[in-house]
Short mmCIF file of C-alpha atoms in Angstrom, two decimals:
data_model
loop_
_atom_site.label_atom_id
_atom_site.label_comp_id
_atom_site.label_asym_id
_atom_site.label_seq_id
_atom_site.Cartn_x
_atom_site.Cartn_y
_atom_site.Cartn_z
CA MET N 134 132.31 172.95 104.79
CA ALA N 135 130.44 171.17 101.97
CA SER N 136 126.92 172.30 101.27
CA PRO N 137 123.99 169.90 101.87
CA SER N 138 123.43 169.65 98.15
CA SER N 139 127.03 168.62 97.44
CA ARG N 140 126.90 166.03 100.23
CA ALA N 141 123.72 164.58 98.71
CA VAL N 142 125.42 164.36 95.32
CA ALA N 143 128.39 162.53 96.87
CA VAL N 144 126.17 160.03 98.69
CA GLY N 145 124.15 159.43 95.56
CA GLY N 146 127.29 158.80 93.54
CA ALA N 147 128.53 156.31 96.10
CA LEU N 148 125.28 154.43 96.01
CA LEU N 149 125.35 154.38 92.23
CA LEU N 150 128.85 152.87 92.22
CA LEU N 151 127.77 150.26 94.75
CA LEU N 152 124.86 149.23 92.56
CA VAL N 153 127.01 149.10 89.43
CA PHE N 154 129.53 146.71 90.96
CA ALA N 155 127.35 144.76 93.37
CA VAL N 156 124.26 144.06 91.31
CA PRO N 157 125.94 142.11 88.50
CA THR N 158 127.74 139.96 91.05
CA THR N 159 124.54 139.31 92.92
CA PHE N 160 122.65 138.70 89.69
CA LEU N 161 125.33 136.30 88.50
CA TYR N 162 125.20 134.45 91.81
CA LEU N 163 121.44 134.12 91.72
CA THR N 164 121.18 133.05 88.11
CA SER N 165 124.15 130.67 88.01
CA ALA N 166 122.65 128.34 90.62
CA PRO N 167 119.66 126.16 89.64
CA ALA N 168 116.35 127.02 91.27
CA VAL N 169 115.78 125.06 94.45
CA SER N 170 112.25 124.27 93.34
CA SER N 171 113.38 122.73 90.05
CA PRO N 172 111.69 119.28 89.81
CA SER N 173 114.70 117.74 88.09
CA LEU N 174 117.02 118.93 90.84
CA LEU N 175 114.74 117.63 93.58
CA LEU N 176 114.43 114.24 91.92
CA ASN N 177 118.22 113.88 91.81
CA LEU N 178 118.85 114.90 95.38
CA LYS N 179 120.03 112.20 97.75
CA PRO N 180 118.34 111.95 101.16
CA PHE N 181 119.45 114.67 103.54
CA GLY N 182 121.35 112.25 105.75
CA ALA N 183 123.24 110.78 102.79
CA ARG N 184 124.30 114.27 101.62
CA CYS N 185 125.31 115.77 104.92
CA ALA N 186 126.30 113.03 107.32
CA PRO N 187 128.95 110.31 107.26
CA ALA N 188 127.77 106.73 107.00
CA ALA N 189 126.56 105.60 110.40
CA ALA N 190 126.84 102.16 111.91
CA ALA N 191 123.79 99.95 111.52
CA ALA N 192 121.19 100.66 114.16
CA PRO N 193 120.82 97.95 116.80
CA PRO N 194 117.77 95.69 116.51
CA LEU N 195 114.56 96.56 118.28
CA ARG N 196 114.45 94.87 121.69
CA VAL N 197 111.16 92.96 121.92
CA PHE N 198 109.65 91.12 124.84
CA MET N 199 107.17 88.44 123.79
CA TYR N 200 104.36 87.42 126.12
CA ASP N 201 104.41 83.75 127.07
CA LEU N 202 100.85 82.87 126.14
CA PRO N 203 99.40 79.35 126.24
CA ARG N 204 99.64 77.51 122.92
CA ARG N 205 95.90 77.73 122.34
CA PHE N 206 96.44 81.42 121.52
CA HIS N 207 98.82 80.70 118.66
CA VAL N 208 100.39 77.51 117.30
CA GLY N 209 97.80 75.31 119.04
CA MET N 210 95.32 76.48 116.41
CA MET N 211 97.60 75.00 113.74
CA GLY N 212 97.10 71.52 115.18
CA ALA N 213 100.74 71.50 116.26
CA SER N 214 102.20 69.00 118.71
CA ALA N 215 102.57 69.85 122.38
CA SER N 216 106.18 71.01 122.17
CA GLY N 217 108.45 73.05 119.93
CA PHE N 218 107.66 75.71 117.38
CA PRO N 219 106.20 74.16 114.22
CA ALA N 220 107.04 74.94 110.62
CA TRP N 221 104.23 76.46 108.59
CA PRO N 222 102.43 73.47 107.01
CA PRO N 223 102.64 73.51 103.19
CA SER N 224 99.05 72.27 103.02
CA ALA N 225 97.79 75.37 104.85
CA GLY N 226 97.38 77.65 101.87
CA GLY N 227 94.71 80.06 100.71
CA ILE N 228 93.20 82.47 103.18
CA ARG N 229 95.06 81.07 106.19
CA ARG N 230 98.44 81.55 104.54
CA GLN N 231 97.61 85.01 103.17
CA HIS N 232 97.09 86.40 106.67
CA SER N 233 99.78 84.40 108.48
CA VAL N 234 101.91 87.48 109.24
CA GLU N 235 101.33 86.78 112.95
CA TYR N 236 103.02 83.37 112.61
CA TRP N 237 106.11 84.73 110.84
CA MET N 238 106.54 87.56 113.34
CA MET N 239 106.40 85.10 116.21
CA ALA N 240 108.78 82.74 114.41
CA SER N 241 111.31 85.55 114.00
CA LEU N 242 111.53 85.89 117.78
CA GLN N 243 112.06 82.20 118.52
CA GLY N 244 115.83 82.46 118.28
CA GLY N 245 116.04 85.57 120.45
CA GLY N 246 116.92 85.95 124.09
CA GLY N 247 120.38 87.34 123.41
CA GLY N 248 119.51 90.70 124.88
CA GLY N 249 120.10 92.72 121.72
CA ASN N 250 123.87 92.74 122.19
CA GLY N 251 124.79 92.82 118.49
CA SER N 252 125.93 89.21 118.22
CA SER N 253 126.48 87.59 114.83
CA GLU N 254 123.21 85.71 115.28
CA GLU N 255 121.41 89.08 115.28
CA GLU N 256 123.16 90.47 112.20
CA GLY N 257 120.62 91.78 109.69
CA ARG N 258 117.73 91.38 112.12
CA GLU N 259 115.52 94.35 112.84
CA ALA N 260 114.13 92.83 116.07
CA VAL N 261 115.53 90.56 118.73
CA ARG N 262 113.76 88.93 121.62
CA VAL N 263 114.75 89.90 125.16
CA THR N 264 113.80 87.92 128.24
CA ASP N 265 113.83 90.93 130.56
CA PRO N 266 110.71 93.03 129.98
CA ASP N 267 112.37 96.05 131.59
CA ALA N 268 114.94 95.98 128.77
CA ALA N 269 112.27 95.89 126.05
CA GLU N 270 111.40 98.71 123.68
CA ALA N 271 108.27 96.95 122.45
CA PHE N 272 106.04 94.08 123.59
CA PHE N 273 104.79 91.46 121.13
CA VAL N 274 101.43 89.80 121.79
CA PRO N 275 101.51 86.39 120.01
CA PHE N 276 97.79 85.94 119.54
CA PHE N 277 97.00 84.53 116.08
CA SER N 278 93.85 86.64 115.71
CA SER N 279 93.57 86.09 111.95
CA LEU N 280 93.92 82.33 112.26
CA SER N 281 91.45 82.35 115.15
CA PHE N 282 88.86 84.04 112.96
CA ASN N 283 89.41 81.47 110.19
CA VAL N 284 89.49 78.43 112.48
CA HIS N 285 86.58 79.19 114.78
CA GLY N 286 83.50 79.18 112.59
CA ARG N 287 82.90 79.31 108.85
CA ASN N 288 81.32 82.77 108.94
CA MET N 289 80.67 85.58 111.40
CA THR N 290 77.23 84.25 112.41
CA ASP N 291 78.43 80.73 113.15
CA PRO N 292 77.97 79.78 116.86
CA GLU N 293 81.54 78.42 116.83
CA THR N 294 82.84 82.00 116.65
CA GLU N 295 82.17 82.14 120.39
CA ALA N 296 85.52 80.36 120.84
CA ASP N 297 87.23 83.26 119.06
CA ARG N 298 85.48 85.79 121.31
CA LEU N 299 86.43 83.89 124.48
CA LEU N 300 90.08 83.86 123.44
CA GLN N 301 89.95 87.62 123.02
CA VAL N 302 88.33 88.05 126.43
CA GLU N 303 90.93 85.84 128.10
CA LEU N 304 93.76 87.65 126.34
CA MET N 305 92.56 91.05 127.54
CA GLU N 306 92.38 89.74 131.11
CA ILE N 307 96.04 88.71 130.81
CA LEU N 308 97.08 92.06 129.36
CA TRP N 309 95.16 94.16 131.88
CA LYS N 310 97.00 92.39 134.71
CA SER N 311 100.39 93.14 133.17
CA LYS N 312 102.17 96.14 134.68
CA TYR N 313 103.81 96.73 131.31
CA TRP N 314 100.43 97.08 129.63
CA GLN N 315 99.21 99.28 132.48
CA ARG N 316 102.17 101.67 132.40
CA SER N 317 101.72 102.47 128.70
CA ALA N 318 97.99 101.71 128.27
CA GLY N 319 99.18 99.20 125.65
CA ARG N 320 100.81 101.83 123.42
CA ASP N 321 104.11 99.94 123.11
CA HIS N 322 102.41 96.59 122.49
CA VAL N 323 102.43 95.07 119.00
CA ILE N 324 99.29 93.13 118.04
CA PRO N 325 98.92 91.43 114.63
CA MET N 326 95.43 91.96 113.23
CA HIS N 327 95.98 91.25 109.54
CA HIS N 328 92.68 89.69 108.49
CA PRO N 329 90.05 92.45 108.14
CA ASN N 330 87.83 90.62 110.66
CA ALA N 331 90.56 89.64 113.13
CA PHE N 332 90.03 90.59 116.80
CA ARG N 333 86.60 91.87 115.81
CA PHE N 334 84.93 91.48 119.23
CA LEU N 335 87.28 93.58 121.39
CA ARG N 336 89.11 95.83 118.95
CA ASP N 337 88.27 98.99 120.83
CA MET N 338 90.20 97.75 123.84
CA VAL N 339 93.49 97.70 121.94
CA ASN N 340 93.04 100.94 119.97
CA ALA N 341 96.21 102.48 121.46
CA SER N 342 98.46 99.58 120.48
CA ILE N 343 100.61 99.18 117.37
CA LEU N 344 98.41 97.08 115.10
CA ILE N 345 99.76 95.06 112.18
CA VAL N 346 97.11 95.35 109.47
CA ALA N 347 96.62 94.64 105.76
CA ASP N 348 94.79 97.92 105.17
CA PHE N 349 92.33 100.22 106.95
CA GLY N 350 89.22 99.14 105.07
CA ARG N 351 87.35 97.86 108.14
CA TYR N 352 88.84 100.02 110.86
CA THR N 353 87.53 103.28 112.22
CA LYS N 354 89.91 106.24 112.34
CA GLU N 355 89.73 106.09 116.13
CA LEU N 356 91.05 102.53 116.08
CA ALA N 357 93.73 102.46 113.39
CA SER N 358 95.83 104.91 111.39
CA LEU N 359 99.12 105.27 109.56
CA ARG N 360 100.37 107.39 112.46
CA LYS N 361 100.63 104.46 114.89
CA ASP N 362 100.01 101.24 112.96
CA VAL N 363 101.94 99.18 110.42
CA VAL N 364 100.62 98.06 107.03
CA ALA N 365 102.07 94.62 106.31
CA PRO N 366 102.03 92.70 103.02
CA TYR N 367 99.95 89.60 102.53
CA VAL N 368 101.92 86.37 102.50
CA HIS N 369 102.00 85.44 98.82
CA VAL N 370 100.41 82.12 97.90
CA VAL N 371 102.07 81.59 94.50
CA ASP N 372 105.67 80.41 94.39
CA SER N 373 108.31 83.08 93.89
CA PHE N 374 109.77 83.34 90.38
CA LEU N 375 113.42 82.60 91.22
CA ASN N 376 114.91 82.04 87.75
CA ASP N 377 113.35 84.93 85.90
CA ASP N 378 116.30 85.82 83.65
CA PRO N 379 115.21 85.38 80.01
CA PRO N 380 117.27 86.97 77.22
CA ASP N 381 114.25 89.06 76.28
CA PRO N 382 111.87 89.47 79.26
CA PHE N 383 109.39 91.56 77.27
CA ASP N 384 108.81 88.93 74.57
CA ALA N 385 108.94 86.13 77.16
CA ARG N 386 105.61 87.46 78.52
CA PRO N 387 103.15 87.32 75.60
CA THR N 388 100.02 88.27 77.61
CA LEU N 389 99.48 92.01 78.02
CA LEU N 390 97.18 91.99 81.08
CA PHE N 391 96.26 89.17 83.47
CA PHE N 392 93.61 88.78 86.14
CA ARG N 393 92.38 85.62 87.79
CA GLY N 394 90.14 85.66 90.86
CA ARG N 395 86.65 86.12 92.19
CA THR N 396 84.70 88.79 90.35
CA VAL N 397 81.72 88.98 92.71
CA ARG N 398 82.86 90.98 95.75
CA LYS N 399 81.47 93.50 98.23
CA ASP N 400 82.14 97.19 98.79
CA GLU N 401 84.96 98.52 96.59
CA GLY N 402 85.32 95.03 95.10
CA LYS N 403 82.18 95.56 93.03
CA ILE N 404 84.48 97.12 90.44
CA ARG N 405 85.70 93.63 89.49
CA ALA N 406 82.44 92.67 87.79
CA LYS N 407 82.44 95.98 85.91
CA LEU N 408 86.02 95.46 84.76
CA ALA N 409 85.14 91.96 83.60
CA LYS N 410 82.54 93.38 81.19
CA ILE N 411 85.07 95.86 79.80
CA LEU N 412 88.16 93.64 79.57
CA LYS N 413 87.04 90.05 78.91
CA GLY N 414 87.70 88.96 75.36
CA LYS N 415 89.99 91.89 74.55
CA ASP N 416 93.17 91.19 72.59
CA GLY N 417 96.08 90.40 74.90
CA VAL N 418 93.91 90.09 78.02
CA ARG N 419 93.32 87.05 80.26
CA PHE N 420 90.48 87.84 82.65
CA GLU N 421 89.28 84.72 84.46
CA ASP N 422 86.86 84.09 87.32
CA SER N 423 88.16 81.52 89.80
CA LEU N 424 88.54 80.45 93.42
CA ALA N 425 91.82 80.11 95.33
CA THR N 426 92.08 76.32 95.04
CA GLY N 427 95.33 74.43 94.64
CA GLU N 428 94.77 74.03 90.92
CA GLY N 429 93.69 77.65 90.64
CA ILE N 430 96.90 78.85 92.29
CA LYS N 431 98.97 76.85 89.78
CA THR N 432 97.06 78.46 86.92
CA SER N 433 97.56 81.91 88.46
CA THR N 434 101.29 81.25 88.82
CA GLU N 435 101.60 80.37 85.13
CA GLY N 436 99.43 83.32 84.11
CA MET N 437 101.37 85.90 86.11
CA ARG N 438 104.73 84.63 84.92
CA SER N 439 103.66 84.90 81.29
CA SER N 440 102.11 88.37 81.55
CA LYS N 441 103.58 91.85 81.34
CA PHE N 442 100.97 93.44 83.61
CA CYS N 443 98.77 92.03 86.39
CA LEU N 444 95.52 93.74 87.30
CA HIS N 445 94.90 94.46 90.98
CA PRO N 446 91.39 95.80 91.63
CA ALA N 447 90.09 96.17 95.17
CA GLY N 448 88.50 93.16 96.86
CA ASP N 449 86.12 93.20 99.83
CA THR N 450 88.69 95.61 101.29
CA PRO N 451 91.04 97.99 99.44
CA SER N 452 93.87 95.41 99.26
CA SER N 453 94.24 91.75 98.38
CA CYS N 454 96.89 89.05 98.21
CA ARG N 455 96.94 89.27 94.40
CA LEU N 456 99.20 92.34 94.48
CA PHE N 457 101.94 90.48 96.33
CA ASP N 458 101.55 87.39 94.17
CA ALA N 459 102.18 89.67 91.19
CA ILE N 460 105.26 91.24 92.81
CA VAL N 461 107.00 87.91 93.48
CA SER N 462 106.00 86.82 89.95
CA HIS N 463 107.62 90.01 88.55
CA CYS N 464 104.39 90.92 86.79
CA VAL N 465 104.05 94.71 86.80
CA PRO N 466 101.07 95.56 89.06
CA VAL N 467 98.22 97.66 87.68
CA ILE N 468 96.45 98.93 90.79
CA VAL N 469 92.84 100.10 90.71
CA SER N 470 91.87 100.86 94.30
CA SER N 471 90.98 104.27 95.66
CA ARG N 472 91.74 103.63 99.33
CA ILE N 473 94.64 101.21 99.24
CA GLU N 474 97.57 101.66 101.63
CA LEU N 475 100.83 99.94 100.79
CA PRO N 476 103.50 98.36 103.01
CA PHE N 477 106.83 100.07 103.70
CA GLU N 478 105.87 103.14 101.69
CA ASP N 479 108.22 105.40 103.64
CA GLU N 480 111.07 103.35 102.14
CA ILE N 481 109.64 102.04 98.86
CA ASP N 482 108.25 104.14 95.99
CA TYR N 483 105.62 101.95 94.35
CA SER N 484 105.26 104.32 91.41
CA GLU N 485 108.65 103.08 90.18
CA PHE N 486 107.39 99.55 89.52
CA SER N 487 103.58 99.79 89.53
CA LEU N 488 100.90 101.63 87.59
CA PHE N 489 97.96 103.35 89.29
CA PHE N 490 94.55 104.09 87.83
CA SER N 491 91.53 105.67 89.45
CA VAL N 492 88.25 103.77 89.36
CA GLU N 493 86.90 106.30 86.87
CA GLU N 494 89.89 105.84 84.55
CA ALA N 495 89.75 102.05 84.72
CA LEU N 496 86.06 101.97 83.83
CA ARG N 497 86.51 104.27 80.84
CA PRO N 498 86.22 101.97 77.78
CA ASP N 499 89.62 101.07 76.30
CA TYR N 500 91.43 103.72 78.36
CA LEU N 501 93.40 101.35 80.59
CA LEU N 502 94.44 99.02 77.75
CA ASN N 503 95.48 101.93 75.54
CA GLN N 504 97.68 103.28 78.32
CA LEU N 505 99.37 99.90 78.76
CA ARG N 506 99.94 99.45 75.03
CA GLN N 507 101.64 102.84 74.81
CA ILE N 508 104.39 101.78 77.22
CA GLN N 509 107.48 101.10 75.12
CA LYS N 510 109.54 97.94 75.51
CA THR N 511 112.55 99.74 77.01
CA LYS N 512 110.34 101.47 79.59
CA TRP N 513 108.61 98.22 80.54
CA VAL N 514 111.96 96.44 80.99
CA GLU N 515 113.10 99.29 83.24
CA ILE N 516 109.96 98.95 85.40
CA TRP N 517 110.27 95.14 85.43
CA SER N 518 113.91 95.36 86.56
CA LYS N 519 112.97 97.61 89.48
CA LEU N 520 110.17 95.22 90.40
CA LYS N 521 112.61 92.31 90.52
CA ASN N 522 114.95 94.33 92.72
CA VAL N 523 112.33 94.96 95.41
CA SER N 524 110.57 91.58 95.37
CA HIS N 525 112.75 90.17 98.19
CA HIS N 526 111.09 92.64 100.57
CA TYR N 527 107.88 90.58 100.27
CA GLU N 528 109.32 87.17 101.19
CA PHE N 529 108.34 85.53 104.48
CA GLN N 530 110.77 82.93 105.79
CA ASN N 531 112.16 81.45 108.98
CA PRO N 532 114.78 82.33 109.99
CA PRO N 533 114.25 85.78 108.49
CA ARG N 534 116.83 87.28 106.14
CA LYS N 535 118.07 90.81 105.83
CA GLY N 536 115.52 93.05 104.16
CA ASP N 537 112.79 90.41 103.89
CA ALA N 538 109.14 91.01 104.80
CA VAL N 539 109.47 90.12 108.48
CA ASN N 540 112.47 92.36 109.00
CA MET N 541 110.79 95.16 107.07
CA ILE N 542 107.72 94.88 109.33
CA TRP N 543 109.85 95.03 112.46
CA ARG N 544 111.69 98.04 111.07
CA GLN N 545 108.33 99.75 110.59
CA VAL N 546 107.52 98.98 114.24
CA LYS N 547 110.86 100.49 115.23
CA HIS N 548 109.90 103.68 113.34
CA LYS N 549 106.79 103.96 115.55
CA VAL N 550 108.65 103.70 118.87
CA PRO N 551 109.71 107.37 119.25
CA ALA N 552 106.11 108.58 118.88
CA VAL N 553 104.99 105.85 121.28
CA ASN N 554 107.51 106.98 123.88
CA LEU N 555 106.43 110.59 123.44
CA ALA N 556 102.81 109.65 124.13
CA ILE N 557 103.75 107.52 127.15
CA HIS N 558 105.96 110.19 128.71
CA ARG N 559 103.43 113.00 128.16
CA ASN N 560 100.64 110.91 129.60
CA ARG N 561 102.60 110.37 132.83
CA ARG N 562 102.81 114.08 133.63
CA LEU N 563 99.53 115.45 132.24
CA LYS N 564 97.11 116.51 134.97
CA ILE N 565 94.17 116.87 132.61
CA PRO N 566 93.10 114.88 129.51
CA ASP N 567 95.33 115.57 126.55
CA TRP N 568 94.41 119.13 125.57
CA TRP N 569 96.30 118.83 122.28
CA GLY N 570 93.93 116.19 120.96
#
């Protein structure tokens, strides 16, 4: 029988051989593969679904039931005739057009009623109207709250704003009587509220609903959030640049940086006056104070189309229509706004076609202009090309087209539905207030 010492020597030799042959193999395996945390590798990875799953059929459109509200809640405020759904009047520009998302969403449902059965009429649509509320996944409330704010009274202290308040009161009475509102506490209801002062009297009564907003500048965290609500683009007021195909796009835009708009604003918008002092008169810069008149919009159109970069500082709220005017003009946005939220950001990477500066950076003398001047021609053309490629996502039209702004908004609503259903189903079985919250 072998002694304990000889057995120990044998075991030690075996382990040594194992290490000699196994360690190089393991080391080779570990070092031959790139590190998972390598930034370059992560940037080149396709989405998980694209790497691991076969191409799936297009998802069916969201089934939407639209409340049949009296015309005074929507198109009646446009001065429309007593029948039919009107086209958006070309003369209704400026602030009314900027926040007309509610109109275009309602328009997109006018041709529905097919039940979401995948017909050719529904191809490319992200939402289709159903006439049976029990078949609906979401409920659209066609109250033009932004237009109501702009139509009823010139400012928030005007006595005529009482008409806006009464419409909100009447609407809530209608919703409270609906069994579909009652069963979900309004969670699966979609309510456009794009103007920062829209629905201002009774906002707290719809705080569980899916709100369509421009940003969160005038909403409390209890009322609105990215978790449940949808950030929608402004409707651009300048014409889209459809034939933007010059031989040399860089030299075709001689102005380095363009801004045209009101410089005296509230809240975050106070930065505009400060930027004016820094940028006005600088070489390559057009910084002009103006109002959104018809002639002013024409001048802005020409200015954006002849500029490489368009400045987008905050307005009275973190966002403004100017950003989307720049996008459809293919003028690379330069965004200076600390609290801005952007539409469709789960699908679109704005850093690929926009530049972002903090307020502190923008107010540092010459810093912003020096950064812009350092961007080489080839890099700018690359950014400009990506901007052109995404600009169709910011077009509002009727009927909607695949991938346009209206369909993108409805797709964002569709993304919210699973969380909405989770909340509804949990609420039905909870015996105490939601302990998780």
